[in-house]
CSV table of C-alpha atoms in Angstrom, one decimal:
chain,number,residue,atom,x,y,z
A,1,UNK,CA,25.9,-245.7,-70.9
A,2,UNK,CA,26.3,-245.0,-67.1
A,3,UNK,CA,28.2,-242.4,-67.9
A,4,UNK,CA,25.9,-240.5,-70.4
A,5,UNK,CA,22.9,-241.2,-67.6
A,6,UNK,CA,25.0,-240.0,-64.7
A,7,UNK,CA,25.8,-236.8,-67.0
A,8,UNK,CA,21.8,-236.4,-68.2
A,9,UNK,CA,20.5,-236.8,-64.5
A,10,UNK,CA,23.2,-234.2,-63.5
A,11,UNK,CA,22.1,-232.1,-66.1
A,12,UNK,CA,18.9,-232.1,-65.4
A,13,UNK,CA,19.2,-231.7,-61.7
A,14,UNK,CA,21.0,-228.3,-62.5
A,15,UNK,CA,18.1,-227.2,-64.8
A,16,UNK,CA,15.4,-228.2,-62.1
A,17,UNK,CA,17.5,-225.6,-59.5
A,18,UNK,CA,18.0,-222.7,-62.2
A,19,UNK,CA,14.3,-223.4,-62.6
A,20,UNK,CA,13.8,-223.2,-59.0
A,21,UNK,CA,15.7,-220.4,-58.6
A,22,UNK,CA,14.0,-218.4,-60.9
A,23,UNK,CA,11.2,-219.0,-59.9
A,24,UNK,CA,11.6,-218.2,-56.3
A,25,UNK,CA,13.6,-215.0,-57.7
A,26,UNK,CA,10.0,-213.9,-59.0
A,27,UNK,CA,8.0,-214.6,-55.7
A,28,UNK,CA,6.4,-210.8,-54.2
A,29,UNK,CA,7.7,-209.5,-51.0
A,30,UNK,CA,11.4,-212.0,-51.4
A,31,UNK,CA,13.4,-209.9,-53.4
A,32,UNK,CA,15.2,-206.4,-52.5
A,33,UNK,CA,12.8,-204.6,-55.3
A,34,UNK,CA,10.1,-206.2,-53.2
A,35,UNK,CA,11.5,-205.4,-50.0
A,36,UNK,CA,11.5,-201.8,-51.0
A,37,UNK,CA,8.9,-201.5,-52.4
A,38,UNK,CA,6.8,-203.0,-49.0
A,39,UNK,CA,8.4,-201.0,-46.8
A,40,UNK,CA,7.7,-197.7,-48.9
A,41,UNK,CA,4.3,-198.4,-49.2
A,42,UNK,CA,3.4,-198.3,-45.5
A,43,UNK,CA,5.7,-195.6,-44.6
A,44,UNK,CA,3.8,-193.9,-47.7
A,45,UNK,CA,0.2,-194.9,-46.4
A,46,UNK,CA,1.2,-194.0,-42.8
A,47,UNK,CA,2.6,-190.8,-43.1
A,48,UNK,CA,-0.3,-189.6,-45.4
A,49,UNK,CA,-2.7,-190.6,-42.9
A,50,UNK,CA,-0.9,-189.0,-40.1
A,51,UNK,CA,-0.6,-185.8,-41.6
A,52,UNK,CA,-4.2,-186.3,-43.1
A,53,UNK,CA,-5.4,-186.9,-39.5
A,54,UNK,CA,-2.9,-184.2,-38.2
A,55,UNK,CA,-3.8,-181.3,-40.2
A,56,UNK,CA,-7.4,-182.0,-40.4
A,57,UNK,CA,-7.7,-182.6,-36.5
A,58,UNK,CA,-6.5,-178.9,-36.1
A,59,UNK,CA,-8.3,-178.0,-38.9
A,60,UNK,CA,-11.7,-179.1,-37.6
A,61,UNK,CA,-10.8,-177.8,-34.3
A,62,UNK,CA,-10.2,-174.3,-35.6
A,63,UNK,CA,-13.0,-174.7,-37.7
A,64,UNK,CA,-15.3,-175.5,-34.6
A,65,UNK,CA,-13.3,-172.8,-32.9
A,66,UNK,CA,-13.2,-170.1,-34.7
A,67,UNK,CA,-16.8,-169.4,-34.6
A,68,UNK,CA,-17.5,-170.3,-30.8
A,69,UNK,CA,-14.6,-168.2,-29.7
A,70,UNK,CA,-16.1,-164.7,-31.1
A,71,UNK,CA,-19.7,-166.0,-30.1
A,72,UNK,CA,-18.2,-165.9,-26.5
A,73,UNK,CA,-16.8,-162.6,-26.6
A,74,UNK,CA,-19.5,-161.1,-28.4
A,75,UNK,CA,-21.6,-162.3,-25.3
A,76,UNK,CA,-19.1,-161.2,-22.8
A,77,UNK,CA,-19.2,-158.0,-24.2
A,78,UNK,CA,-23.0,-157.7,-24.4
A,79,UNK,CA,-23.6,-158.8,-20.8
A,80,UNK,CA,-21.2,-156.6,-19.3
A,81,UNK,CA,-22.4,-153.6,-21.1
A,82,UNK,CA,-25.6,-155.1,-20.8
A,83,UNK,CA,-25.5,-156.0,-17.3
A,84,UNK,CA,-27.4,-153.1,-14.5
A,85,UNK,CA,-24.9,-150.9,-12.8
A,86,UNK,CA,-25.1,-150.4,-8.9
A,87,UNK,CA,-25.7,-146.5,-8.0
A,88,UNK,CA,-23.0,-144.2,-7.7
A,89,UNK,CA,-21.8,-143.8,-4.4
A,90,UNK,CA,-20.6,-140.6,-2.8
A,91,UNK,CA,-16.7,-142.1,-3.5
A,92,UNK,CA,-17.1,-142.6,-6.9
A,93,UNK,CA,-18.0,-138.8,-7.5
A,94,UNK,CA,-16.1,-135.5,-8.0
A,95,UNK,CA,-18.6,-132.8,-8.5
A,96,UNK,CA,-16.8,-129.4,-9.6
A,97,UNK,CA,-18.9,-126.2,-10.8
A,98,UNK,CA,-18.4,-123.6,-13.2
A,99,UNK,CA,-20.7,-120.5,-14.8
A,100,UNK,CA,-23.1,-121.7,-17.3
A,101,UNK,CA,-22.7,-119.8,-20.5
A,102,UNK,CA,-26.3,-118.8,-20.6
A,103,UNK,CA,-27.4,-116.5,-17.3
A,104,UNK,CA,-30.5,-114.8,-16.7
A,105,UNK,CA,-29.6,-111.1,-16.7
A,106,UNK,CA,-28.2,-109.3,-13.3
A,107,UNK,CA,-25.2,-108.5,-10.8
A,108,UNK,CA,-25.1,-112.2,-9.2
A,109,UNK,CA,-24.2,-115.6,-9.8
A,110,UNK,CA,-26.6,-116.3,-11.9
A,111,UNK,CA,-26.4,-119.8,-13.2
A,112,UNK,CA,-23.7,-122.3,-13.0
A,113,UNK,CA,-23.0,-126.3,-14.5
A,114,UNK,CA,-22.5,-129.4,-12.1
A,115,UNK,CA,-20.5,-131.7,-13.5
A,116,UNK,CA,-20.2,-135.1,-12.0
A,117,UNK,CA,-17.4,-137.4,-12.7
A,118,UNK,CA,-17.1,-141.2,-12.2
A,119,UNK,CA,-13.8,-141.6,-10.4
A,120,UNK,CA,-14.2,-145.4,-9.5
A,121,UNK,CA,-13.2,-148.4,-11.8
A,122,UNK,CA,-16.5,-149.5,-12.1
A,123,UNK,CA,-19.8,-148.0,-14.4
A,124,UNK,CA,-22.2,-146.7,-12.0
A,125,UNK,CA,-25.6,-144.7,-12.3
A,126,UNK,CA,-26.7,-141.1,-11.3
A,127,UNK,CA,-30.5,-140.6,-11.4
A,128,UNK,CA,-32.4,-137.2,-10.1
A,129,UNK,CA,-32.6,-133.4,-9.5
A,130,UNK,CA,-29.5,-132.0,-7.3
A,131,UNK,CA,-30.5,-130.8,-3.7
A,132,UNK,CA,-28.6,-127.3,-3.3
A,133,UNK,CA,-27.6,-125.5,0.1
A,134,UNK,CA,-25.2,-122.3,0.4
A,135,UNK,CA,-22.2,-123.2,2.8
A,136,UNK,CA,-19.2,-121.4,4.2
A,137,UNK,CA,-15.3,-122.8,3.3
A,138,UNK,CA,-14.5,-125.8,5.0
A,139,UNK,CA,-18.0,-126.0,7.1
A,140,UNK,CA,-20.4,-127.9,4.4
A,141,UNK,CA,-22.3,-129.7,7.2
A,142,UNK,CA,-23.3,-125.7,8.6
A,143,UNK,CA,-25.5,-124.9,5.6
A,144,UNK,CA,-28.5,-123.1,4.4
A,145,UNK,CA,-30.7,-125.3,2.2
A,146,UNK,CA,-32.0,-123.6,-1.2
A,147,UNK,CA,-35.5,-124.2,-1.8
A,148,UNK,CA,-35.2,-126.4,-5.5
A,149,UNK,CA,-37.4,-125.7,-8.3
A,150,UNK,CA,-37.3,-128.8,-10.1
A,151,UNK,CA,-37.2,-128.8,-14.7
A,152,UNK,CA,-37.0,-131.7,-16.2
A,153,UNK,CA,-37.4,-135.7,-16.1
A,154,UNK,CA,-35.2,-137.6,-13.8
A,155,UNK,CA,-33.9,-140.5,-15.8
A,156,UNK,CA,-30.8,-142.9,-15.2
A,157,UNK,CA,-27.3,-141.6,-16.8
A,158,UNK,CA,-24.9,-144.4,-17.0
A,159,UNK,CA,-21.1,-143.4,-16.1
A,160,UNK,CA,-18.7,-145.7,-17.5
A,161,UNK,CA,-15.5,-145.1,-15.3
A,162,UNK,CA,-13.9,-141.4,-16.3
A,163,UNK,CA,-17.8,-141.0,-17.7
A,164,UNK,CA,-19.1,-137.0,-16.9
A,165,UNK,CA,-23.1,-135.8,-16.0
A,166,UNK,CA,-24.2,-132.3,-15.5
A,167,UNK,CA,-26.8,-130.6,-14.5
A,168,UNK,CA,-27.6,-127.2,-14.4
A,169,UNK,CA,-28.3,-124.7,-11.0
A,170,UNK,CA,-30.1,-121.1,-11.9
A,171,UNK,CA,-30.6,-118.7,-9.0
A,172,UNK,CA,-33.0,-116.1,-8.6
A,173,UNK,CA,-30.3,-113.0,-10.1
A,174,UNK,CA,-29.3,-110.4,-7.7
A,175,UNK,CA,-30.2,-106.9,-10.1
A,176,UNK,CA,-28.3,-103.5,-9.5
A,177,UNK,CA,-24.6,-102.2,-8.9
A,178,UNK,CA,-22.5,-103.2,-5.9
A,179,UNK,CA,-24.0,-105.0,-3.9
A,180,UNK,CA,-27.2,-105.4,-5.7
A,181,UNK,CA,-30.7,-105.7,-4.7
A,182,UNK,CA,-33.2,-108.3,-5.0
A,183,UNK,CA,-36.1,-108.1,-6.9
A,184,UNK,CA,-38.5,-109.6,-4.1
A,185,UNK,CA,-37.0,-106.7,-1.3
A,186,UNK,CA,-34.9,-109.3,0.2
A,187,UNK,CA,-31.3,-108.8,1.0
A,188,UNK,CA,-29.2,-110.5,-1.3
A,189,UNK,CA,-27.0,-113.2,0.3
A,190,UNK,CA,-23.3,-114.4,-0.9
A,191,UNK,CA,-22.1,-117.9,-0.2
A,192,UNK,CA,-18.3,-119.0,-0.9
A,193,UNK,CA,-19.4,-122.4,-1.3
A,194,UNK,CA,-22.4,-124.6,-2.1
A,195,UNK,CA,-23.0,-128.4,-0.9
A,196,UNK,CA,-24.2,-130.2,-3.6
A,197,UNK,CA,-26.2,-133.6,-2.9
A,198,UNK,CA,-26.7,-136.0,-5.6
A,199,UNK,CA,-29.9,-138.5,-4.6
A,200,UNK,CA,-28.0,-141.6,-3.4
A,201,UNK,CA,-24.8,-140.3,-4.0
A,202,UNK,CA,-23.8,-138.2,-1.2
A,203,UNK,CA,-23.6,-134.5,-0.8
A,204,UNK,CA,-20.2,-132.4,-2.3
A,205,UNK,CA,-19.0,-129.3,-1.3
A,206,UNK,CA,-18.2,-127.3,-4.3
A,207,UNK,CA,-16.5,-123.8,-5.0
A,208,UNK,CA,-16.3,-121.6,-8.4
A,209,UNK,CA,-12.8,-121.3,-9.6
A,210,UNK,CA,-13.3,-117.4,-9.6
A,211,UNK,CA,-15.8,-115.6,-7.4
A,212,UNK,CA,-18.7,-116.9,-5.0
A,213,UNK,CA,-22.7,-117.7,-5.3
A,214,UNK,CA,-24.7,-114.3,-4.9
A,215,UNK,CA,-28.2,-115.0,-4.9
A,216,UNK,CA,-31.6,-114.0,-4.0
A,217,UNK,CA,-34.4,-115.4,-1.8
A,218,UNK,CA,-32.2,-118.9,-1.3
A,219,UNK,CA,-34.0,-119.9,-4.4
A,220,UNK,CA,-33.3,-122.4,-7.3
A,221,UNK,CA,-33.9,-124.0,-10.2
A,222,UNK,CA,-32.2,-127.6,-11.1
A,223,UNK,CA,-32.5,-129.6,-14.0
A,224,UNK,CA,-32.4,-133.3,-13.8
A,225,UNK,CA,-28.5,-135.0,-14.0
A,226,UNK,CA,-28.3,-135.7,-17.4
A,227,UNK,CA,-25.3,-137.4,-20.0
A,228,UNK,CA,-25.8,-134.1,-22.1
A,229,UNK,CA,-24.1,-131.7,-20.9
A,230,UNK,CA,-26.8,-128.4,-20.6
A,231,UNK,CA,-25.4,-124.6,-21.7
C-alpha cells in the first residue's frame, strides 16, 4: 500500500506539471509564435504610420505649395510689369535717323524717322514731341533751332530694355534742280547733322547714313514719340 500511494501521488504530481505546462505553453505574448507575432505587429503599425505621416506630410505641403508658389510669381510678375517706370534718361537712349518712306515731293530731305532705343537694363518711358535744331559734325551744342510744328497726342511709350519709339520729322521741301529753291524765297539751307532732344531725355546728335538735311525756312513738323513706328 505505501508503495501504490507513493506511485499514485507521483503520478499525479507529473500530470499536475504536464497540466501546467500546457497550460502556460498557451499563455499570449510567452511563446516564440507570440513573440513574433508582437514584435511584427508594432514594426507593422509603426512603419505604416511613418510612411502614412511621411508621405502625407509632403503631400500636404506640396498641396499647400503648389498653389501659393504660382500665386507669388504670378504677382511678381504683375507688379513688375505693373509697376511705373522712371523716365528715360539721355544714357539710356540711342537715337539714329533714316528717310521716311513717305516724303512730300521736292529736291531736299524731306522727311526722315527717329528711332529711339532703350540701351539700359531697365524699362523706362519716353513721352512728347522731339525738339529739332540743324548742327554741323562734331559741334551739336553750335546749332540752329527749327521752329517745331507739333501733330499728334503726346502720350507715354514704355521701352522695355532693347524696346524702340519713333517719331517722325517733315521739313518744309526744298523744290527745283541743284541746289533748289524754296517755295517761300528763302535760300535753302543744308545741315550735316541734326540735334535731336527728346523732353527729359537729353538731346542726340544724329546723322543720315547717306546724304545731309536740306531744308527750307528752318521749319518742321514732328509727331509725338510713339511705340508704332510711323511710315
Amino acid at each position: 500500500m505505501p508503495y501504490t500511494k507513493t506511485h499514485r501521488g507521483a503520478a499525479l504530481a507529473t500530470a499536475a506539471v504536464a497540466t501546467a505546462l500546457l497550460v502556460t505553453a498557451c499563455q499570449p505574448g510567452d511563446g516564440p509564435k507570440a513573440a513574433g507575432s508582437t514584435s511584427k505587429a508594432p514594426s507593422g503599425v509603426s512603419s505604416t504610420a511613418a510612411s502614412g505621416a511621411t508621405a502625407s506630410a509632403p503631400s500636404k505641403a506640396s498641396g499647400t505649395a503648389a498653389p501659393s508658389a504660382p500665386a507669388a510669381g504670378a504677382s511678381s510678375v504683375v507688379k513688375t510689369s505693373g509697376s511705373p517706370a522712371k523716365a528715360c534718361t539721355a544714357g539710356a537712349l540711342k537715337a539714329a535717323v533714316y528717310p521716311a518712306a513717305h516724303r512730300p515731293q521736292g529736291t531736299g530731305t524731306g522727311a526722315v524717322i527717329a528711332e529711339f532705343t532703350n540701351v539700359s537694363g531697365q524699362p523706362c518711358v519716353l513721352q512728347g514731341h522731339p525738339t529739332v535744331a540743324g548742327a554741323g559734325n562734331g559741334s551739336p551744342q553750335h546749332n540752329v533751332p527749327l521752329s517745331v510744328t507739333r501733330t499728334g497726342t503726346a502720350s507715354p511709350v514704355r521701352l522695355a530694355p532693347g524696346g524702340r519709339s519713333w517719331a517722325k520729322l517733315t521739313f518744309v521741301q526744298v523744290q527745283g534742280e541743284g541746289d533748289g529753291y524754296c517755295v517761300s524765297g528763302a535760300k535753302p539751307v543744308v545741315y550735316p547733322t541734326l540735334v535731336v532732344g527728346v523732353p527729359g531725355a537729353g538731346a542726340h546728335q544724329v546723322a543720315l547714313a547717306d546724304g545731309e538735311f536740306a531744308e527750307c525756312d528752318n521749319k518742321v513738323t514732328v509727331t509725338a514719340v510713339s511705340a508704332v513706328k510711323p511710315s
